[in-house]
Tab-separated table of C-alpha atoms in Angstrom:
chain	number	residue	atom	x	y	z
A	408	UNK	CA	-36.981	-24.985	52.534
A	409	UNK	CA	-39.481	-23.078	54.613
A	410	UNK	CA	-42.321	-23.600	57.679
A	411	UNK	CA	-43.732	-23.090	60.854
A	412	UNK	CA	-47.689	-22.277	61.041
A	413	UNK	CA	-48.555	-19.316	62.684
A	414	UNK	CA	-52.277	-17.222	63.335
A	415	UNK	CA	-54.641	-16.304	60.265
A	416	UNK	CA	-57.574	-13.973	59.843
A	417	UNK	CA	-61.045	-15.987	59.551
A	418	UNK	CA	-62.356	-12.944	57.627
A	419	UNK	CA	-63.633	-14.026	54.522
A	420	UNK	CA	-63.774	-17.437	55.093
A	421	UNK	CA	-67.074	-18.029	52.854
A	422	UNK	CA	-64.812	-16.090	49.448
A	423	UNK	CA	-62.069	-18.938	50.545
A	424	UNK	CA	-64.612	-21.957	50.247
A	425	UNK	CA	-66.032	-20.499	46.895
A	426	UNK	CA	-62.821	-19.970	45.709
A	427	UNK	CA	-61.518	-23.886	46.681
A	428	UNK	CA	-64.423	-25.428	45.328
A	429	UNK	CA	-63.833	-24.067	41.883
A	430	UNK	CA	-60.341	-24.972	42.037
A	431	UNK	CA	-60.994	-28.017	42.725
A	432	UNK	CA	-64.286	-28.166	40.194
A	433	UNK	CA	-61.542	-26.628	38.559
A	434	UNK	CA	-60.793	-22.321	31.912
A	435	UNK	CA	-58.322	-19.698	30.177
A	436	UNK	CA	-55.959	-20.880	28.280
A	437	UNK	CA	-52.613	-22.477	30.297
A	438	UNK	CA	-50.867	-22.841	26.711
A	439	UNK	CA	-49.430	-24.705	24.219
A	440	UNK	CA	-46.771	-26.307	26.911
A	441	UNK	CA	-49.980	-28.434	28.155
A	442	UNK	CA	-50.711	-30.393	24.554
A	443	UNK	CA	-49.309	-33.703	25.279
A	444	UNK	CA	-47.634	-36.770	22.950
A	445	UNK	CA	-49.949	-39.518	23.687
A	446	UNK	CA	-49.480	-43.159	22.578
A	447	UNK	CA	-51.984	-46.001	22.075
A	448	UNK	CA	-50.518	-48.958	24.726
A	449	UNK	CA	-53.201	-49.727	26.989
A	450	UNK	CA	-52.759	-48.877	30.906
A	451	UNK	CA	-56.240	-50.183	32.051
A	452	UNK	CA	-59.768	-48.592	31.476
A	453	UNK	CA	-59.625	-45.848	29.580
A	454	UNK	CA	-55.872	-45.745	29.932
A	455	UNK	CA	-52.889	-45.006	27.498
A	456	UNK	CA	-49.976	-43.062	28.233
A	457	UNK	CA	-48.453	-39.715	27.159
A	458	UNK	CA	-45.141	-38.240	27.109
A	459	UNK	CA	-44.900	-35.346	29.399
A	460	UNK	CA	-41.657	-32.640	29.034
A	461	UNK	CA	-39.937	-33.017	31.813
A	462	UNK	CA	-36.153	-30.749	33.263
A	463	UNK	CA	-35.144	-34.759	32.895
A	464	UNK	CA	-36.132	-34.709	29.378
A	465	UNK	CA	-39.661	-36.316	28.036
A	466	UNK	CA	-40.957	-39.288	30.160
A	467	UNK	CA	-44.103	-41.760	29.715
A	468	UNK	CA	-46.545	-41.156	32.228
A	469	UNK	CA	-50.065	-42.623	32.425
A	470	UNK	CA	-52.877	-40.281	30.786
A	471	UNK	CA	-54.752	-40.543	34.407
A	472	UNK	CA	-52.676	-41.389	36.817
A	473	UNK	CA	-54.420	-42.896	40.417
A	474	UNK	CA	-51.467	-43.060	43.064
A	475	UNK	CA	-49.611	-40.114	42.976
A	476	UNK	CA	-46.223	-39.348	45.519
A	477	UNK	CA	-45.670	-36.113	46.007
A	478	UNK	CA	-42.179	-35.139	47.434
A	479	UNK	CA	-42.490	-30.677	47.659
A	480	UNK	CA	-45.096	-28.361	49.365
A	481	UNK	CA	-45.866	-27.274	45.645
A	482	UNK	CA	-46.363	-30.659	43.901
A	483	UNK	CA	-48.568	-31.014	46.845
A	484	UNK	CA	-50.730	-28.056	46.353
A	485	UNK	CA	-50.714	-28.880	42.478
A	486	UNK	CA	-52.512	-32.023	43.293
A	487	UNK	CA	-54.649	-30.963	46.041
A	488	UNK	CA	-55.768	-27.909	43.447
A	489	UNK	CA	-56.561	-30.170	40.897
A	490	UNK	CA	-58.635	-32.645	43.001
A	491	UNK	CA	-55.958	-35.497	43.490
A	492	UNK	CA	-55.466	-36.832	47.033
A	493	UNK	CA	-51.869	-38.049	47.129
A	494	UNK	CA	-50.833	-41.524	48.113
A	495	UNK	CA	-47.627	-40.251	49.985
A	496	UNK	CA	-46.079	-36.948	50.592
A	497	UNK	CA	-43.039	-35.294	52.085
A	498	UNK	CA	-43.017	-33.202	55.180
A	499	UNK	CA	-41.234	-30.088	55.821
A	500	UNK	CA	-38.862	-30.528	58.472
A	501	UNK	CA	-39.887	-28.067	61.351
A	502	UNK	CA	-43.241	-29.325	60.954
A	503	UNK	CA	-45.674	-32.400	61.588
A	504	UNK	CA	-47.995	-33.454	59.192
A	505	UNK	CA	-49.400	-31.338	56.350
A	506	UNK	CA	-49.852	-27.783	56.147
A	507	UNK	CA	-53.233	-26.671	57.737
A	508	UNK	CA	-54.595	-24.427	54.783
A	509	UNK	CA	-55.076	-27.548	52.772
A	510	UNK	CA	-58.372	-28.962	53.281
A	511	UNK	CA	-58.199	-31.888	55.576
A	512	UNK	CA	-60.119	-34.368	52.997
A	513	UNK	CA	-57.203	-33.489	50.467
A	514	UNK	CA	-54.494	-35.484	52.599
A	515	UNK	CA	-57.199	-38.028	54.543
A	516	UNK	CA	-55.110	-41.142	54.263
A	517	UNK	CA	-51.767	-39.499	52.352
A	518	UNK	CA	-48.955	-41.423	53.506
A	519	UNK	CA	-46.165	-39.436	55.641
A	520	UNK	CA	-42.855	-40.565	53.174
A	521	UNK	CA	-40.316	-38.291	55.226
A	522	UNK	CA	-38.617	-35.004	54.766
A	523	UNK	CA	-38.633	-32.839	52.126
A	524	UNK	CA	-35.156	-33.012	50.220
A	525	UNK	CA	-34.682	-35.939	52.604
A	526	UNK	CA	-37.496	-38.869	51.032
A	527	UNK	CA	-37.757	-42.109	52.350
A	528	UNK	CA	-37.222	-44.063	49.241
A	529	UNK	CA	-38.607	-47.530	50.856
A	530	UNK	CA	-41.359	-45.862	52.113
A	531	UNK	CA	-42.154	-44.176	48.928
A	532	UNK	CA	-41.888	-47.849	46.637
A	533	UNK	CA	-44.047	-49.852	49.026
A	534	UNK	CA	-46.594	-47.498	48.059
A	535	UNK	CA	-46.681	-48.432	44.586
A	536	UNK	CA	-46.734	-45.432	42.579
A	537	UNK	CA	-47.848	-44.531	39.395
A	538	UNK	CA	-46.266	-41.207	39.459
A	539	UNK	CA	-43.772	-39.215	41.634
A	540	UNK	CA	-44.076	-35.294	41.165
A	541	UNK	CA	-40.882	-33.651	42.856
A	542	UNK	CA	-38.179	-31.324	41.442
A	543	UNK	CA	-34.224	-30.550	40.429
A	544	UNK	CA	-34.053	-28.099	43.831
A	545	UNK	CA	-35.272	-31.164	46.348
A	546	UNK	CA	-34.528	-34.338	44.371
A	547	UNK	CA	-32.286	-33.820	41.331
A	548	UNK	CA	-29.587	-36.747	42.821
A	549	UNK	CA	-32.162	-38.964	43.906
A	550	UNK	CA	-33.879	-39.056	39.923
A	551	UNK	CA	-32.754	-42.829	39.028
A	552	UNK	CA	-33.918	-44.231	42.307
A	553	UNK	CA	-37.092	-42.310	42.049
A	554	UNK	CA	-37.537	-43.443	38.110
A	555	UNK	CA	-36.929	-46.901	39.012
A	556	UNK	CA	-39.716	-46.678	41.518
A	557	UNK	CA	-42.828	-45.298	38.789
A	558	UNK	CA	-42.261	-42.667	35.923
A	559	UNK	CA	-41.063	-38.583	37.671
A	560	UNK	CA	-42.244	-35.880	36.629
A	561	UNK	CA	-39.128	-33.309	37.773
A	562	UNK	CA	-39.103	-29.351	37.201
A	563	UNK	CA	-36.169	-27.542	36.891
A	564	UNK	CA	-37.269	-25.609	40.694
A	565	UNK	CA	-39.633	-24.661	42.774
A	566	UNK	CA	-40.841	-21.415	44.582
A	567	UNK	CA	-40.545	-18.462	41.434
A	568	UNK	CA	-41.538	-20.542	38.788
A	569	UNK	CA	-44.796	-22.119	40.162
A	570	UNK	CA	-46.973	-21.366	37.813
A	571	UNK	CA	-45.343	-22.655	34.668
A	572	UNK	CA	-44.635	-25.560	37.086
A	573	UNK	CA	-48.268	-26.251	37.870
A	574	UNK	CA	-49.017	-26.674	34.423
A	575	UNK	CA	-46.656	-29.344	34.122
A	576	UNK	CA	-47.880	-31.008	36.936
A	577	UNK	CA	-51.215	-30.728	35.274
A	578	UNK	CA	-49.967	-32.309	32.045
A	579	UNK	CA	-48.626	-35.240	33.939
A	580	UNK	CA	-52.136	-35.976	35.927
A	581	UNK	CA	-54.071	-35.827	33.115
A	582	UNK	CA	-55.938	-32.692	34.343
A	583	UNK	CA	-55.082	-30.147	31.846
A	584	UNK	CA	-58.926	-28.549	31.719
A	585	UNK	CA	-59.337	-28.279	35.360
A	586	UNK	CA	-55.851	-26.523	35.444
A	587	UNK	CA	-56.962	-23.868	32.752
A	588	UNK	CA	-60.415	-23.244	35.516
A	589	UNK	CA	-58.326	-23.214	38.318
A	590	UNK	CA	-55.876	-20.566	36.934
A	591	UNK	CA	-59.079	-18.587	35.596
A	592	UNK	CA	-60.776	-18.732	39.088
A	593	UNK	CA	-57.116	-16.941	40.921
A	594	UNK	CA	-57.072	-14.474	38.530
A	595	UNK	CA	-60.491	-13.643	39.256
A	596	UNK	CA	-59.848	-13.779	42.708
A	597	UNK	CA	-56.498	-11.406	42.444
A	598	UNK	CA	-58.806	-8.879	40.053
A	599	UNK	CA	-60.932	-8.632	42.824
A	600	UNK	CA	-58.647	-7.797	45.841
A	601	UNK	CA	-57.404	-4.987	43.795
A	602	UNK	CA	-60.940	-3.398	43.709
A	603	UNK	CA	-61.081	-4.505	47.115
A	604	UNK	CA	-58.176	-2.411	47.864
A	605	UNK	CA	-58.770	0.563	46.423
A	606	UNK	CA	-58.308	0.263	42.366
A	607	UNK	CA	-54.928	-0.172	41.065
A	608	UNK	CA	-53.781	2.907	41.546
A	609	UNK	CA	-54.519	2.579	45.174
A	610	UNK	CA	-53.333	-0.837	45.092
A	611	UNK	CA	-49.991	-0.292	43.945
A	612	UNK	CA	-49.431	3.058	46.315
A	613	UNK	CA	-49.299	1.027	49.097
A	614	UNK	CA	-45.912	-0.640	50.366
A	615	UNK	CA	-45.849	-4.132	51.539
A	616	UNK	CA	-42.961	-6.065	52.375
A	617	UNK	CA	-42.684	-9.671	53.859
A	618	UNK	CA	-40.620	-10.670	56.145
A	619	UNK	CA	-39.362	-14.209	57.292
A	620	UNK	CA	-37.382	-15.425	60.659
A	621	UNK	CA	-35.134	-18.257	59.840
A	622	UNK	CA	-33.658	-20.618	62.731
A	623	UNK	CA	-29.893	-20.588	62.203
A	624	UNK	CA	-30.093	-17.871	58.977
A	625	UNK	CA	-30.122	-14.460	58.214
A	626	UNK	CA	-33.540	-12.677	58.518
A	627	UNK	CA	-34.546	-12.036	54.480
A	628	UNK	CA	-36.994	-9.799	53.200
A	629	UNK	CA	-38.589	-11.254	49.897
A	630	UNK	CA	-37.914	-9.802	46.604
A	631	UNK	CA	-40.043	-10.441	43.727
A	632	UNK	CA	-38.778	-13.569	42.258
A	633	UNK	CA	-40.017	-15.831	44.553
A	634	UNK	CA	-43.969	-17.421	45.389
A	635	UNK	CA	-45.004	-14.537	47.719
A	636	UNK	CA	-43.354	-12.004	45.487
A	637	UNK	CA	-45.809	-13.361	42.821
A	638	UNK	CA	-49.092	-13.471	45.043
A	639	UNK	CA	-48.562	-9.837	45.961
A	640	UNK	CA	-48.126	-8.822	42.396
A	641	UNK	CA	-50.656	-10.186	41.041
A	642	UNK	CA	-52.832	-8.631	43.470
A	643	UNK	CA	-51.789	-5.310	42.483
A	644	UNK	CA	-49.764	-3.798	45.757
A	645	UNK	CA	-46.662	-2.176	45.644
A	646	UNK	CA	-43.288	-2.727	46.870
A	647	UNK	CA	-40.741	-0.685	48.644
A	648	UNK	CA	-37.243	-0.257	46.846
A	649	UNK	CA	-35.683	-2.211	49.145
A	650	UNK	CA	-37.012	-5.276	47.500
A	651	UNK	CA	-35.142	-4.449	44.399
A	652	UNK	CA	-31.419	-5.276	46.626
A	653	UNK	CA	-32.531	-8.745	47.092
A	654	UNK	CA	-29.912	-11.220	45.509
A	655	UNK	CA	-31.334	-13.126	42.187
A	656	UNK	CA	-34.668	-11.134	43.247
A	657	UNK	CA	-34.942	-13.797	45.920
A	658	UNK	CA	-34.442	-12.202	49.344
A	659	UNK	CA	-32.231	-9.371	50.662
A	660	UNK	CA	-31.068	-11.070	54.163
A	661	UNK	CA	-30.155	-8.439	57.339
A	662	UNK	CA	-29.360	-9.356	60.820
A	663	UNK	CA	-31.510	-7.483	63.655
A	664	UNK	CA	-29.605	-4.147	63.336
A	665	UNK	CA	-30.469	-3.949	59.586
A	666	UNK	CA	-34.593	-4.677	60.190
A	667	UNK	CA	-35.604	-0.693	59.751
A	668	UNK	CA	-34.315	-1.245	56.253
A	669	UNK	CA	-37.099	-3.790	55.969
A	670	UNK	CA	-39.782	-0.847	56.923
A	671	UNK	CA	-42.744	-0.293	54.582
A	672	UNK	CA	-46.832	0.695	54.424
A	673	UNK	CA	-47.939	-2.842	55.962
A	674	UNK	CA	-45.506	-5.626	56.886
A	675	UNK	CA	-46.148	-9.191	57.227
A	676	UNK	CA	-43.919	-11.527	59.237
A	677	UNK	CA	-43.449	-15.667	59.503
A	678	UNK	CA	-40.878	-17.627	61.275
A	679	UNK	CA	-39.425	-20.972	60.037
A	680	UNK	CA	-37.885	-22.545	63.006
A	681	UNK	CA	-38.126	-21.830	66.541
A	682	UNK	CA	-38.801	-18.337	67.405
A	683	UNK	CA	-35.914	-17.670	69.483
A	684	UNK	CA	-33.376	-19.651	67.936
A	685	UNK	CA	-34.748	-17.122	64.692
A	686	UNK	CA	-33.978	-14.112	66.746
A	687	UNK	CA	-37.774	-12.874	66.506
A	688	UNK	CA	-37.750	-11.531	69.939
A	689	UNK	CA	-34.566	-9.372	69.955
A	690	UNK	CA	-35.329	-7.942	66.676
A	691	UNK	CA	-39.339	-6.979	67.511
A	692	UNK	CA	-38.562	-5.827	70.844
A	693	UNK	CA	-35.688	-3.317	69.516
A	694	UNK	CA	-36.123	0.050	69.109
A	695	UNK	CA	-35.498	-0.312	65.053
A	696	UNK	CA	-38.477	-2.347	65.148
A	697	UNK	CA	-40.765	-0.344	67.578
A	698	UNK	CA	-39.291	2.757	65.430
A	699	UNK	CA	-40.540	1.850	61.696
A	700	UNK	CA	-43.559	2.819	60.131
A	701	UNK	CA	-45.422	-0.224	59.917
A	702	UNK	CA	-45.171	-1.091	63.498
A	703	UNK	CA	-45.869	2.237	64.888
A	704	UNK	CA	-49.171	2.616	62.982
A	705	UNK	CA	-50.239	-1.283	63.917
A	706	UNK	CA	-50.112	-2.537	60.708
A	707	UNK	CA	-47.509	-5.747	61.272
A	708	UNK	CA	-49.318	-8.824	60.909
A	709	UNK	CA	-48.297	-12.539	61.748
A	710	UNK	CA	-49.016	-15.075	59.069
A	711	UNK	CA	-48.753	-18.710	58.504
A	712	UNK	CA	-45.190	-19.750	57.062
A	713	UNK	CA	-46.472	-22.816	55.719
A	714	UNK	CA	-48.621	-21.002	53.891
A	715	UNK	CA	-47.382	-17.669	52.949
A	716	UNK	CA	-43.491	-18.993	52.175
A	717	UNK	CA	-43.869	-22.783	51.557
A	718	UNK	CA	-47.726	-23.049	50.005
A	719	UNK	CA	-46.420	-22.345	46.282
A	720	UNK	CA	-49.558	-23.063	44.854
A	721	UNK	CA	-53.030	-21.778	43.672
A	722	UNK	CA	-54.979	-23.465	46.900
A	723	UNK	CA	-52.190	-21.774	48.486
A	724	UNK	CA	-52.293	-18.654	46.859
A	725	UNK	CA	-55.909	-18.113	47.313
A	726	UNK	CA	-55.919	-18.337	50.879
A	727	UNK	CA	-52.920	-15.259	50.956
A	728	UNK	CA	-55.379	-13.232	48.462
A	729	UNK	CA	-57.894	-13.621	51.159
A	730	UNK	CA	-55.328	-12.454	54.361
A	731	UNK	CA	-54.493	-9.334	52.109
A	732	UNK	CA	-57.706	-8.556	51.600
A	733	UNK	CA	-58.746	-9.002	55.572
A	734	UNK	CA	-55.473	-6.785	56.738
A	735	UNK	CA	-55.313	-4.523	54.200
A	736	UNK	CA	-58.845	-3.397	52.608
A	737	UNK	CA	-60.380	-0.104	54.418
């Protein structure tokens, strides 16, 4: 679970816009996971259904699908990326309302249906459904109540595997083609911060390490496995070894006398939570902080939580490719 919006860069705000309009336009290849069963019955105009392969196991799902519940920050993204405006979504529970890097005309009219990991069931049937996207991580004990409610699409997690969740997701709204041009438009995108940074060589000599403020938790500073570990790979930077300690390649968590071991070329920080309560100002204003590299040579940056930790998306993603390239390009 993860939030709290912070500052972000306008630089390059014209790239962003070019880049969310072909998402949403939204072709390489996604793969064979995205061919789909589909049977005959009729579901309306132009309708039908088609199995879709589910962590639950296969289940029937319309072939277009019109009201959609969302019930995680990625099933959101996957719909707003592939030009579905959800009937309902969850929340994250620091926050109110949806996260700000979506464009507003995405969630015009979505339904607030509570917390994430937390759904308000009622609210979510009186919107009549034709499909709930949510996962195993958020949802797995709530999947008969959900089912009962309009066919779920559940993966097996969220965060590390987004991508190969995003093509389910597409599968299941009947968007399978815009998927493969949205996935061809990031990696476009991610080709060209590279260049933008230098070349891959360049790219990958510079350290960058993120770092997140929890309320009530450890600090962690993000491995690999995880959506921001994934963003920064794929556009080409490199990672200090400390990444390499975190636990399932997830995080490697430190309390405020540990954050020099969190040092690198460029570091980027987000809170979740409230600010004190996360410890952010007895850790920034110690003299570990003021002493590492990063910090001494300005090059700490503030970013969006909602965005950089919770997004787990391709909207989402885009929008980080674009702060990267804004901090970090000479």
């Amino acid at each position: 679970m993860n939030r709290n919006p912070l500052r972000r860069p306008r630089p390059h705000r014209r790239r962003s816009l070019l880049a969310a309009s072909a998402l949403v336009a939204a072709a390489a290849a996604l793969g064979p996971s995205l061919s789909a069963c589909t049977s005959g019955s009729g579901d309306g105009p132009g309708g039908g259904t088609h199995l879709v392969r589910t962590a639950m196991g296969e289940v029937k799902v319309k072939k277009h699908p019109q009201r959609v519940v969302v019930l995680d920050t990625a099933e959101l993204d996957s719909a707003v990326t592939l030009g579905i405006r959800p009937a309902g979504a969850t929340r994250a529970d620091t926050a109110t309302g949806f996260p700000e890097h979506l464009p507003a005309e995405s969630v015009r009219g979505t339904a607030d249906v509570g917390r994430i990991g937390a759904p308000d069931l009622e609210a979510v049937a009186a919107l009549k459904p034709d499909l709930i996207l949510t996962n195993k991580d958020r949802d797995a004990q709530r999947y008969d109540q959900l089912s009962k409610i309009a066919p779920t699409v559940m993966t097996a997690a969220t965060g590390y595997p987004w991508k190969d969740n995003f093509r389910t997701h597409a599968e299941a709204l009947g968007k399978t083609s815009e998927a493969r041009k949205a996935v061809a438009a990031y990696e476009t995108h991610a080709r060209e911060v590279t260049e933008a940074l230098g070349g891959t060589e360049r790219a990958a000599a510079l350290k960058v390490n993120v770092v997140r403020f929890v309320e009530g938790a450890a600090i962690r500073i993000y491995g690999r496995k995880n959506f921001i570990g994934t963003v920064l790979q794929d556009a080409g930077v490199g990672r200090p070894g400390v990444v390499d300690r975190a636990r399932d390649g997830f995080s490697y968590d430190v309390g405020p006398e540990q954050i020099d071991q969190a040092d690198a070329d460029a570091l980027f920080t987000s809170v979740y939570g409230n600010p004190d309560r996360a410890r952010v100002p007895r850790t920034t204003g110690s003299a570990l902080w003021k002493g590492m590299k990063a910090v001494r040579e300005g090059r700490t940056f503030k970013v969006d939580d909602r965005l950089w930790i919770q997004g787990i998306g391709y909207t989402a993603a885009h929008r980080i490719l674009d702060e990267l390239r804004a901090h970090l390009a000479d």
